[in-house]
Amino acid sequence: MSHLTIPQLQQFKSQGKKISVVTAYDALFTEIVEQAGLEVILVGDSLGMVVQGKPNTLAVTMEEMLYHTRMVAQTAKRALVIGDMPFLSYQVSLEETVRNAGRFLQAGAVAVKLEGGMSVVDRVEVMTGFGIPVMGHVGMTPQSVNQSGGYHVRGKDEVEAQKILEEAKALEAAGIFALVLECLPTSLAHTITQELTIPTIGIGAGSGCDGQVLVLYDLLGLFDEFVPKFVKPYAHLKAEALQALKRYKEEVECGKFPSDSESYQ
Ligand code: KIV
């Protein structure tokens, strides 16, 4: 079984085939995502919130991202694995950007993702110039949460909408192979999708994008501390896990577990 390639992924757009992307952070869930046949796995820095229990993504380090990327990449046989560049891994200098992106590829990712518009265009040009595939991310960018003051919809007024459209075009010209559009009005995301030749992957950006991405733990109903409007939980695994653990505790306490069938004679 061979991995989906970036050129194959890009053909989805011309073929009108929607792209399904989800995050994963470990081998077990990667295997499930693979069995379900999703095309792309993003090892997102969202792991700072859903795995590490931090209030935002800012504290996630390169070493932590590489640790999770290795687990996902060694397990994925078909899906295209993208490593999410954490805060401070690409902001400081072009040199650090290339080195850190290269480390993601050495850990098994096929591409990297970074957040931002005009401020990262030079980073994208240098990385793609060295053969490192890059996915962009505009709109609501979680690593800028302290500047923006929260996780709000972007591009609601004409001036900001135009700015985001221009960022998307500049990133495409710089060489990104796909672009995440986060928390944008449906009409703006649709316009950007029409204007670009590369695939757009929406999260809270409506149905007009070429694909969709969700955080796995949101999709499975495992993370319920903060559920944005755009999340659709396709399962309620936290509730099921809670029930299972309560039953286990009760059965241990009353001596029902282990029974003969879970014991050696
Ligand atoms: O970190 C992440 O999971 C992401 C996606 C939500 C796009 O950046």
PDB file of C-alpha atoms and ligand atoms in Angstrom:
ATOM      1  CA  MET A   1       0.000   0.000   0.000  1.00  0.00           C
ATOM      2  CA  SER A   2       1.511   3.362  -0.970  1.00  0.00           C
ATOM      3  CA  HIS A   3       1.002   6.785   0.544  1.00  0.00           C
ATOM      4  CA  LEU A   4      -1.210   9.347  -1.096  1.00  0.00           C
ATOM      5  CA  THR A   5       1.107  11.896  -2.714  1.00  0.00           C
ATOM      6  CA  ILE A   6       0.766  15.651  -2.783  1.00  0.00           C
ATOM      7  CA  PRO A   7       0.176  15.754  -6.587  1.00  0.00           C
ATOM      8  CA  GLN A   8      -2.567  13.116  -6.146  1.00  0.00           C
ATOM      9  CA  LEU A   9      -4.132  15.175  -3.360  1.00  0.00           C
ATOM     10  CA  GLN A  10      -4.068  18.277  -5.513  1.00  0.00           C
ATOM     11  CA  GLN A  11      -5.852  16.418  -8.321  1.00  0.00           C
ATOM     12  CA  PHE A  12      -8.813  15.968  -5.978  1.00  0.00           C
ATOM     13  CA  LYS A  13      -9.646  19.628  -6.524  1.00  0.00           C
ATOM     14  CA  SER A  14      -9.880  19.348 -10.326  1.00  0.00           C
ATOM     15  CA  GLN A  15     -11.782  16.056  -9.939  1.00  0.00           C
ATOM     16  CA  GLY A  16     -14.270  17.689  -7.565  1.00  0.00           C
ATOM     17  CA  LYS A  17     -13.539  15.045  -4.920  1.00  0.00           C
ATOM     18  CA  LYS A  18     -13.715  16.390  -1.366  1.00  0.00           C
ATOM     19  CA  ILE A  19     -10.733  15.807   0.935  1.00  0.00           C
ATOM     20  CA  SER A  20     -11.235  14.510   4.501  1.00  0.00           C
ATOM     21  CA  VAL A  21      -8.586  15.521   7.009  1.00  0.00           C
ATOM     22  CA  VAL A  22      -8.421  14.812  10.722  1.00  0.00           C
ATOM     23  CA  THR A  23      -5.806  15.266  13.408  1.00  0.00           C
ATOM     24  CA  ALA A  24      -4.134  12.331  15.143  1.00  0.00           C
ATOM     25  CA  TYR A  25      -1.402  12.194  17.744  1.00  0.00           C
ATOM     26  CA  ASP A  26      -0.674   8.517  18.365  1.00  0.00           C
ATOM     27  CA  ALA A  27      -0.447   5.101  16.743  1.00  0.00           C
ATOM     28  CA  LEU A  28      -3.781   3.698  17.920  1.00  0.00           C
ATOM     29  CA  PHE A  29      -5.947   6.492  16.542  1.00  0.00           C
ATOM     30  CA  THR A  30      -3.815   6.694  13.383  1.00  0.00           C
ATOM     31  CA  GLU A  31      -4.675   3.074  12.709  1.00  0.00           C
ATOM     32  CA  ILE A  32      -8.390   3.776  13.124  1.00  0.00           C
ATOM     33  CA  VAL A  33      -8.192   6.851  10.875  1.00  0.00           C
ATOM     34  CA  GLU A  34      -6.376   4.772   8.250  1.00  0.00           C
ATOM     35  CA  GLN A  35      -8.988   2.018   8.396  1.00  0.00           C
ATOM     36  CA  ALA A  36     -11.679   4.624   7.867  1.00  0.00           C
ATOM     37  CA  GLY A  37      -9.853   5.696   4.699  1.00  0.00           C
ATOM     38  CA  LEU A  38      -9.299   9.391   5.404  1.00  0.00           C
ATOM     39  CA  GLU A  39      -6.835  10.979   3.013  1.00  0.00           C
ATOM     40  CA  VAL A  40      -4.787  13.233   5.290  1.00  0.00           C
ATOM     41  CA  ILE A  41      -3.664  13.155   8.932  1.00  0.00           C
ATOM     42  CA  LEU A  42      -2.507  16.368  10.555  1.00  0.00           C
ATOM     43  CA  VAL A  43      -0.360  15.970  13.654  1.00  0.00           C
ATOM     44  CA  GLY A  44      -1.781  19.239  14.960  1.00  0.00           C
ATOM     45  CA  ASP A  45      -0.385  21.430  17.692  1.00  0.00           C
ATOM     46  CA  SER A  46      -3.964  21.217  19.001  1.00  0.00           C
ATOM     47  CA  LEU A  47      -2.448  18.344  20.974  1.00  0.00           C
ATOM     48  CA  GLY A  48      -1.402  21.046  23.438  1.00  0.00           C
ATOM     49  CA  MET A  49      -5.050  21.451  24.376  1.00  0.00           C
ATOM     50  CA  VAL A  50      -6.581  18.012  23.837  1.00  0.00           C
ATOM     51  CA  VAL A  51      -3.663  15.806  24.936  1.00  0.00           C
ATOM     52  CA  GLN A  52      -1.606  18.022  27.257  1.00  0.00           C
ATOM     53  CA  GLY A  53      -4.508  19.909  28.845  1.00  0.00           C
ATOM     54  CA  LYS A  54      -3.003  23.359  28.206  1.00  0.00           C
ATOM     55  CA  PRO A  55      -5.254  26.419  27.720  1.00  0.00           C
ATOM     56  CA  ASN A  56      -3.894  27.059  24.195  1.00  0.00           C
ATOM     57  CA  THR A  57      -1.303  25.750  21.726  1.00  0.00           C
ATOM     58  CA  LEU A  58       1.529  28.144  22.563  1.00  0.00           C
ATOM     59  CA  ALA A  59       3.522  25.953  24.953  1.00  0.00           C
ATOM     60  CA  VAL A  60       3.868  23.021  22.565  1.00  0.00           C
ATOM     61  CA  THR A  61       7.517  22.370  21.677  1.00  0.00           C
ATOM     62  CA  MET A  62       9.286  20.955  18.647  1.00  0.00           C
ATOM     63  CA  GLU A  63      10.391  17.912  20.646  1.00  0.00           C
ATOM     64  CA  GLU A  64       6.788  17.160  21.632  1.00  0.00           C
ATOM     65  CA  MET A  65       5.569  17.589  18.053  1.00  0.00           C
ATOM     66  CA  LEU A  66       8.305  15.297  16.736  1.00  0.00           C
ATOM     67  CA  TYR A  67       7.480  12.643  19.347  1.00  0.00           C
ATOM     68  CA  HIS A  68       3.849  12.531  18.205  1.00  0.00           C
ATOM     69  CA  THR A  69       4.749  12.836  14.505  1.00  0.00           C
ATOM     70  CA  ARG A  70       6.960   9.749  14.748  1.00  0.00           C
ATOM     71  CA  MET A  71       4.142   7.689  16.270  1.00  0.00           C
ATOM     72  CA  VAL A  72       1.671   8.762  13.605  1.00  0.00           C
ATOM     73  CA  ALA A  73       4.057   8.506  10.654  1.00  0.00           C
ATOM     74  CA  GLN A  74       5.284   5.000  11.526  1.00  0.00           C
ATOM     75  CA  THR A  75       1.673   3.785  11.633  1.00  0.00           C
ATOM     76  CA  ALA A  76       0.191   5.563   8.602  1.00  0.00           C
ATOM     77  CA  LYS A  77       0.464   3.393   5.513  1.00  0.00           C
ATOM     78  CA  ARG A  78      -1.775   5.308   3.148  1.00  0.00           C
ATOM     79  CA  ALA A  79      -2.696   8.719   4.545  1.00  0.00           C
ATOM     80  CA  LEU A  80      -0.545  11.750   3.887  1.00  0.00           C
ATOM     81  CA  VAL A  81       0.943  12.877   7.211  1.00  0.00           C
ATOM     82  CA  ILE A  82       1.471  16.585   7.878  1.00  0.00           C
ATOM     83  CA  GLY A  83       3.404  17.918  10.871  1.00  0.00           C
ATOM     84  CA  ASP A  84       2.177  21.165  12.403  1.00  0.00           C
ATOM     85  CA  MET A  85       5.013  23.611  13.108  1.00  0.00           C
ATOM     86  CA  PRO A  86       4.585  24.815  16.715  1.00  0.00           C
ATOM     87  CA  PHE A  87       4.884  28.355  18.002  1.00  0.00           C
ATOM     88  CA  LEU A  88       8.482  29.674  17.818  1.00  0.00           C
ATOM     89  CA  SER A  89       9.630  26.968  15.402  1.00  0.00           C
ATOM     90  CA  TYR A  90       9.341  29.273  12.366  1.00  0.00           C
ATOM     91  CA  GLN A  91       8.971  32.805  13.741  1.00  0.00           C
ATOM     92  CA  VAL A  92      12.606  33.446  14.750  1.00  0.00           C
ATOM     93  CA  SER A  93      14.548  33.072  11.498  1.00  0.00           C
ATOM     94  CA  LEU A  94      14.557  31.465   8.072  1.00  0.00           C
ATOM     95  CA  GLU A  95      17.385  29.167   9.166  1.00  0.00           C
ATOM     96  CA  GLU A  96      15.458  27.837  12.159  1.00  0.00           C
ATOM     97  CA  THR A  97      12.373  27.433   9.996  1.00  0.00           C
ATOM     98  CA  VAL A  98      14.142  25.225   7.471  1.00  0.00           C
ATOM     99  CA  ARG A  99      15.904  23.185  10.152  1.00  0.00           C
ATOM    100  CA  ASN A 100      12.705  22.586  12.103  1.00  0.00           C
ATOM    101  CA  ALA A 101      10.689  21.754   8.999  1.00  0.00           C
ATOM    102  CA  GLY A 102      13.391  19.317   7.956  1.00  0.00           C
ATOM    103  CA  ARG A 103      13.173  17.618  11.344  1.00  0.00           C
ATOM    104  CA  PHE A 104       9.462  16.958  10.733  1.00  0.00           C
ATOM    105  CA  LEU A 105      10.338  15.244   7.450  1.00  0.00           C
ATOM    106  CA  GLN A 106      13.031  13.205   9.212  1.00  0.00           C
ATOM    107  CA  ALA A 107      10.378  12.159  11.750  1.00  0.00           C
ATOM    108  CA  GLY A 108       8.280  10.771   8.901  1.00  0.00           C
ATOM    109  CA  ALA A 109       5.937  13.607   7.940  1.00  0.00           C
ATOM    110  CA  VAL A 110       5.508  14.289   4.232  1.00  0.00           C
ATOM    111  CA  ALA A 111       4.817  17.995   4.703  1.00  0.00           C
ATOM    112  CA  VAL A 112       4.574  20.718   7.320  1.00  0.00           C
ATOM    113  CA  LYS A 113       1.901  23.289   8.130  1.00  0.00           C
ATOM    114  CA  LEU A 114       2.445  26.762   9.505  1.00  0.00           C
ATOM    115  CA  GLU A 115       0.090  29.582  10.453  1.00  0.00           C
ATOM    116  CA  GLY A 116       0.059  33.103   9.078  1.00  0.00           C
ATOM    117  CA  GLY A 117      -0.231  35.350   6.036  1.00  0.00           C
ATOM    118  CA  MET A 118       2.298  37.816   4.612  1.00  0.00           C
ATOM    119  CA  SER A 119       4.672  37.318   7.573  1.00  0.00           C
ATOM    120  CA  VAL A 120       5.367  33.710   6.552  1.00  0.00           C
ATOM    121  CA  VAL A 121       5.559  34.119   2.766  1.00  0.00           C
ATOM    122  CA  ASP A 122       9.380  34.224   2.852  1.00  0.00           C
ATOM    123  CA  ARG A 123       9.382  31.072   5.043  1.00  0.00           C
ATOM    124  CA  VAL A 124       7.206  29.245   2.537  1.00  0.00           C
ATOM    125  CA  GLU A 125       9.400  30.302  -0.400  1.00  0.00           C
ATOM    126  CA  VAL A 126      12.569  29.059   1.281  1.00  0.00           C
ATOM    127  CA  MET A 127      11.090  25.767   2.479  1.00  0.00           C
ATOM    128  CA  THR A 128       9.466  24.895  -0.834  1.00  0.00           C
ATOM    129  CA  GLY A 129      12.699  25.938  -2.575  1.00  0.00           C
ATOM    130  CA  PHE A 130      14.423  23.175  -0.609  1.00  0.00           C
ATOM    131  CA  GLY A 131      11.747  20.598  -1.470  1.00  0.00           C
ATOM    132  CA  ILE A 132       9.785  20.763   1.765  1.00  0.00           C
ATOM    133  CA  PRO A 133       6.040  20.724   1.015  1.00  0.00           C
ATOM    134  CA  VAL A 134       4.134  23.336   3.007  1.00  0.00           C
ATOM    135  CA  MET A 135       0.474  23.728   3.895  1.00  0.00           C
ATOM    136  CA  GLY A 136      -0.686  27.247   4.843  1.00  0.00           C
ATOM    137  CA  HIS A 137      -3.225  28.276   7.498  1.00  0.00           C
ATOM    138  CA  VAL A 138      -5.079  31.608   7.453  1.00  0.00           C
ATOM    139  CA  GLY A 139      -8.174  33.117   9.048  1.00  0.00           C
ATOM    140  CA  MET A 140      -8.324  32.342  12.743  1.00  0.00           C
ATOM    141  CA  THR A 141      -4.779  31.288  13.654  1.00  0.00           C
ATOM    142  CA  PRO A 142      -4.659  29.827  17.201  1.00  0.00           C
ATOM    143  CA  GLN A 143      -0.972  30.671  17.746  1.00  0.00           C
ATOM    144  CA  SER A 144      -1.948  34.388  17.594  1.00  0.00           C
ATOM    145  CA  VAL A 145      -4.656  34.051  20.255  1.00  0.00           C
ATOM    146  CA  ASN A 146      -2.971  36.527  22.601  1.00  0.00           C
ATOM    147  CA  GLN A 147      -2.940  39.183  19.903  1.00  0.00           C
ATOM    148  CA  SER A 148      -6.452  38.569  18.630  1.00  0.00           C
ATOM    149  CA  GLY A 149      -7.936  38.158  22.115  1.00  0.00           C
ATOM    150  CA  GLY A 150      -9.812  34.935  21.411  1.00  0.00           C
ATOM    151  CA  TYR A 151     -11.016  32.351  18.932  1.00  0.00           C
ATOM    152  CA  HIS A 152     -13.345  34.481  16.805  1.00  0.00           C
ATOM    153  CA  VAL A 153     -14.579  34.317  13.232  1.00  0.00           C
ATOM    154  CA  ARG A 154     -12.324  36.347  10.914  1.00  0.00           C
ATOM    155  CA  GLY A 155     -12.997  38.190   7.659  1.00  0.00           C
ATOM    156  CA  LYS A 156     -16.477  39.414   8.521  1.00  0.00           C
ATOM    157  CA  ASP A 157     -15.851  42.940   7.257  1.00  0.00           C
ATOM    158  CA  GLU A 158     -14.821  43.810   3.706  1.00  0.00           C
ATOM    159  CA  VAL A 159     -11.332  45.079   4.647  1.00  0.00           C
ATOM    160  CA  GLU A 160     -10.343  41.975   6.603  1.00  0.00           C
ATOM    161  CA  ALA A 161     -11.928  39.680   4.016  1.00  0.00           C
ATOM    162  CA  GLN A 162      -9.834  41.307   1.265  1.00  0.00           C
ATOM    163  CA  LYS A 163      -6.686  40.995   3.403  1.00  0.00           C
ATOM    164  CA  ILE A 164      -7.268  37.264   3.946  1.00  0.00           C
ATOM    165  CA  LEU A 165      -7.912  36.725   0.225  1.00  0.00           C
ATOM    166  CA  GLU A 166      -4.642  38.490  -0.578  1.00  0.00           C
ATOM    167  CA  GLU A 167      -2.776  36.406   2.016  1.00  0.00           C
ATOM    168  CA  ALA A 168      -4.181  33.233   0.458  1.00  0.00           C
ATOM    169  CA  LYS A 169      -3.032  34.292  -3.020  1.00  0.00           C
ATOM    170  CA  ALA A 170       0.431  35.313  -1.777  1.00  0.00           C
ATOM    171  CA  LEU A 171       0.879  31.967  -0.010  1.00  0.00           C
ATOM    172  CA  GLU A 172      -0.178  30.105  -3.133  1.00  0.00           C
ATOM    173  CA  ALA A 173       2.320  32.130  -5.188  1.00  0.00           C
ATOM    174  CA  ALA A 174       4.999  31.287  -2.597  1.00  0.00           C
ATOM    175  CA  GLY A 175       4.414  27.572  -3.186  1.00  0.00           C
ATOM    176  CA  ILE A 176       2.049  26.088  -0.585  1.00  0.00           C
ATOM    177  CA  PHE A 177       0.320  22.906  -1.792  1.00  0.00           C
ATOM    178  CA  ALA A 178      -2.897  23.406   0.216  1.00  0.00           C
ATOM    179  CA  LEU A 179      -4.389  25.959   2.567  1.00  0.00           C
ATOM    180  CA  VAL A 180      -6.338  25.620   5.818  1.00  0.00           C
ATOM    181  CA  LEU A 181      -9.102  28.221   6.172  1.00  0.00           C
ATOM    182  CA  GLU A 182     -10.155  28.504   9.804  1.00  0.00           C
ATOM    183  CA  CYS A 183     -13.263  30.295  11.082  1.00  0.00           C
ATOM    184  CA  LEU A 184     -14.257  32.303   8.035  1.00  0.00           C
ATOM    185  CA  PRO A 185     -17.703  33.201   6.688  1.00  0.00           C
ATOM    186  CA  THR A 186     -18.839  30.564   4.191  1.00  0.00           C
ATOM    187  CA  SER A 187     -18.958  33.067   1.304  1.00  0.00           C
ATOM    188  CA  LEU A 188     -15.364  34.249   1.861  1.00  0.00           C
ATOM    189  CA  ALA A 189     -14.021  30.694   2.107  1.00  0.00           C
ATOM    190  CA  HIS A 190     -15.924  29.846  -1.083  1.00  0.00           C
ATOM    191  CA  THR A 191     -14.428  32.854  -2.897  1.00  0.00           C
ATOM    192  CA  ILE A 192     -10.890  31.928  -1.784  1.00  0.00           C
ATOM    193  CA  THR A 193     -11.492  28.341  -2.912  1.00  0.00           C
ATOM    194  CA  GLN A 194     -12.608  29.562  -6.347  1.00  0.00           C
ATOM    195  CA  GLU A 195      -9.650  31.931  -6.699  1.00  0.00           C
ATOM    196  CA  LEU A 196      -6.951  29.388  -5.804  1.00  0.00           C
ATOM    197  CA  THR A 197      -5.794  26.435  -7.876  1.00  0.00           C
ATOM    198  CA  ILE A 198      -4.589  24.535  -4.776  1.00  0.00           C
ATOM    199  CA  PRO A 199      -7.051  22.764  -2.434  1.00  0.00           C
ATOM    200  CA  THR A 200      -8.530  24.638   0.519  1.00  0.00           C
ATOM    201  CA  ILE A 201      -9.272  22.708   3.705  1.00  0.00           C
ATOM    202  CA  GLY A 202     -11.896  24.331   5.892  1.00  0.00           C
ATOM    203  CA  ILE A 203     -12.493  24.254   9.623  1.00  0.00           C
ATOM    204  CA  GLY A 204     -15.406  26.456  10.558  1.00  0.00           C
ATOM    205  CA  ALA A 205     -15.345  27.820   7.009  1.00  0.00           C
ATOM    206  CA  GLY A 206     -18.472  26.259   5.530  1.00  0.00           C
ATOM    207  CA  SER A 207     -19.074  23.751   2.760  1.00  0.00           C
ATOM    208  CA  GLY A 208     -17.501  25.664  -0.118  1.00  0.00           C
ATOM    209  CA  CYS A 209     -13.960  24.450   0.625  1.00  0.00           C
ATOM    210  CA  ASP A 210     -12.236  21.577  -1.207  1.00  0.00           C
ATOM    211  CA  GLY A 211     -11.967  19.585   2.008  1.00  0.00           C
ATOM    212  CA  GLN A 212     -12.610  19.678   5.733  1.00  0.00           C
ATOM    213  CA  VAL A 213     -10.478  19.177   8.823  1.00  0.00           C
ATOM    214  CA  LEU A 214     -11.563  18.521  12.399  1.00  0.00           C
ATOM    215  CA  VAL A 215      -9.672  17.838  15.590  1.00  0.00           C
ATOM    216  CA  LEU A 216     -10.103  14.081  16.159  1.00  0.00           C
ATOM    217  CA  TYR A 217     -11.045  14.397  19.826  1.00  0.00           C
ATOM    218  CA  ASP A 218     -13.788  16.918  18.915  1.00  0.00           C
ATOM    219  CA  LEU A 219     -15.119  14.671  16.147  1.00  0.00           C
ATOM    220  CA  LEU A 220     -15.265  11.675  18.493  1.00  0.00           C
ATOM    221  CA  GLY A 221     -16.821  13.611  21.376  1.00  0.00           C
ATOM    222  CA  LEU A 222     -13.813  13.088  23.628  1.00  0.00           C
ATOM    223  CA  PHE A 223     -13.037  16.739  24.312  1.00  0.00           C
ATOM    224  CA  ASP A 224     -15.963  18.753  25.648  1.00  0.00           C
ATOM    225  CA  GLU A 225     -14.309  21.615  27.544  1.00  0.00           C
ATOM    226  CA  PHE A 226     -14.756  23.946  24.608  1.00  0.00           C
ATOM    227  CA  VAL A 227     -16.954  22.919  21.681  1.00  0.00           C
ATOM    228  CA  PRO A 228     -17.004  25.530  18.902  1.00  0.00           C
ATOM    229  CA  LYS A 229     -20.100  25.907  16.677  1.00  0.00           C
ATOM    230  CA  PHE A 230     -18.305  24.302  13.734  1.00  0.00           C
ATOM    231  CA  VAL A 231     -17.667  20.999  15.543  1.00  0.00           C
ATOM    232  CA  LYS A 232     -19.953  18.079  14.825  1.00  0.00           C
ATOM    233  CA  PRO A 233     -19.382  15.226  17.292  1.00  0.00           C
ATOM    234  CA  TYR A 234     -19.923  12.019  15.298  1.00  0.00           C
ATOM    235  CA  ALA A 235     -19.634   9.966  18.489  1.00  0.00           C
ATOM    236  CA  HIS A 236     -19.784  10.557  22.229  1.00  0.00           C
ATOM    237  CA  LEU A 237     -16.786   8.589  23.390  1.00  0.00           C
ATOM    238  CA  LYS A 238     -16.194  10.601  26.567  1.00  0.00           C
ATOM    239  CA  ALA A 239     -19.675   9.701  27.848  1.00  0.00           C
ATOM    240  CA  GLU A 240     -19.116   6.047  26.902  1.00  0.00           C
ATOM    241  CA  ALA A 241     -15.691   5.981  28.576  1.00  0.00           C
ATOM    242  CA  LEU A 242     -17.171   7.503  31.717  1.00  0.00           C
ATOM    243  CA  GLN A 243     -19.922   4.881  31.840  1.00  0.00           C
ATOM    244  CA  ALA A 244     -17.421   2.059  31.295  1.00  0.00           C
ATOM    245  CA  LEU A 245     -15.119   3.280  34.069  1.00  0.00           C
ATOM    246  CA  LYS A 246     -18.004   3.717  36.517  1.00  0.00           C
ATOM    247  CA  ARG A 247     -19.237   0.200  35.812  1.00  0.00           C
ATOM    248  CA  TYR A 248     -15.710  -1.192  36.218  1.00  0.00           C
ATOM    249  CA  LYS A 249     -15.343   0.546  39.603  1.00  0.00           C
ATOM    250  CA  GLU A 250     -18.747  -0.750  40.786  1.00  0.00           C
ATOM    251  CA  GLU A 251     -17.924  -4.304  39.702  1.00  0.00           C
ATOM    252  CA  VAL A 252     -14.502  -4.244  41.401  1.00  0.00           C
ATOM    253  CA  GLU A 253     -16.103  -2.958  44.581  1.00  0.00           C
ATOM    254  CA  CYS A 254     -18.909  -5.545  44.669  1.00  0.00           C
ATOM    255  CA  GLY A 255     -16.637  -8.442  43.561  1.00  0.00           C
ATOM    256  CA  LYS A 256     -18.393  -9.012  40.194  1.00  0.00           C
ATOM    257  CA  PHE A 257     -15.117  -8.405  38.330  1.00  0.00           C
ATOM    258  CA  PRO A 258     -13.154 -10.534  37.709  1.00  0.00           C
ATOM    259  CA  SER A 259     -15.576 -13.430  37.252  1.00  0.00           C
ATOM    260  CA  ASP A 260     -14.521 -16.985  36.385  1.00  0.00           C
ATOM    261  CA  SER A 261     -14.394 -16.085  32.690  1.00  0.00           C
ATOM    262  CA  GLU A 262     -11.710 -13.480  33.313  1.00  0.00           C
ATOM    263  CA  SER A 263      -9.760 -15.771  35.666  1.00  0.00           C
ATOM    264  CA  TYR A 264      -7.297 -18.678  35.140  1.00  0.00           C
ATOM    265  CA  GLN A 265      -8.373 -22.070  36.544  1.00  0.00           C
TER     266      GLN A 265
HETATM  267  O1  KIV B   1      -3.584  22.060  15.363  1.00  0.00           O
HETATM  268  C1  KIV B   1      -4.565  21.710  14.705  1.00  0.00           C
HETATM  269  O2  KIV B   1      -5.216  20.715  14.996  1.00  0.00           O
HETATM  270  C2  KIV B   1      -4.916  22.521  13.540  1.00  0.00           C
HETATM  271  C3  KIV B   1      -6.183  22.205  12.823  1.00  0.00           C
HETATM  272  C4  KIV B   1      -7.355  22.457  13.651  1.00  0.00           C
HETATM  273  C5  KIV B   1      -6.266  22.867  11.503  1.00  0.00           C
HETATM  274  O3  KIV B   1      -4.195  23.418  13.200  1.00  0.00           O
END
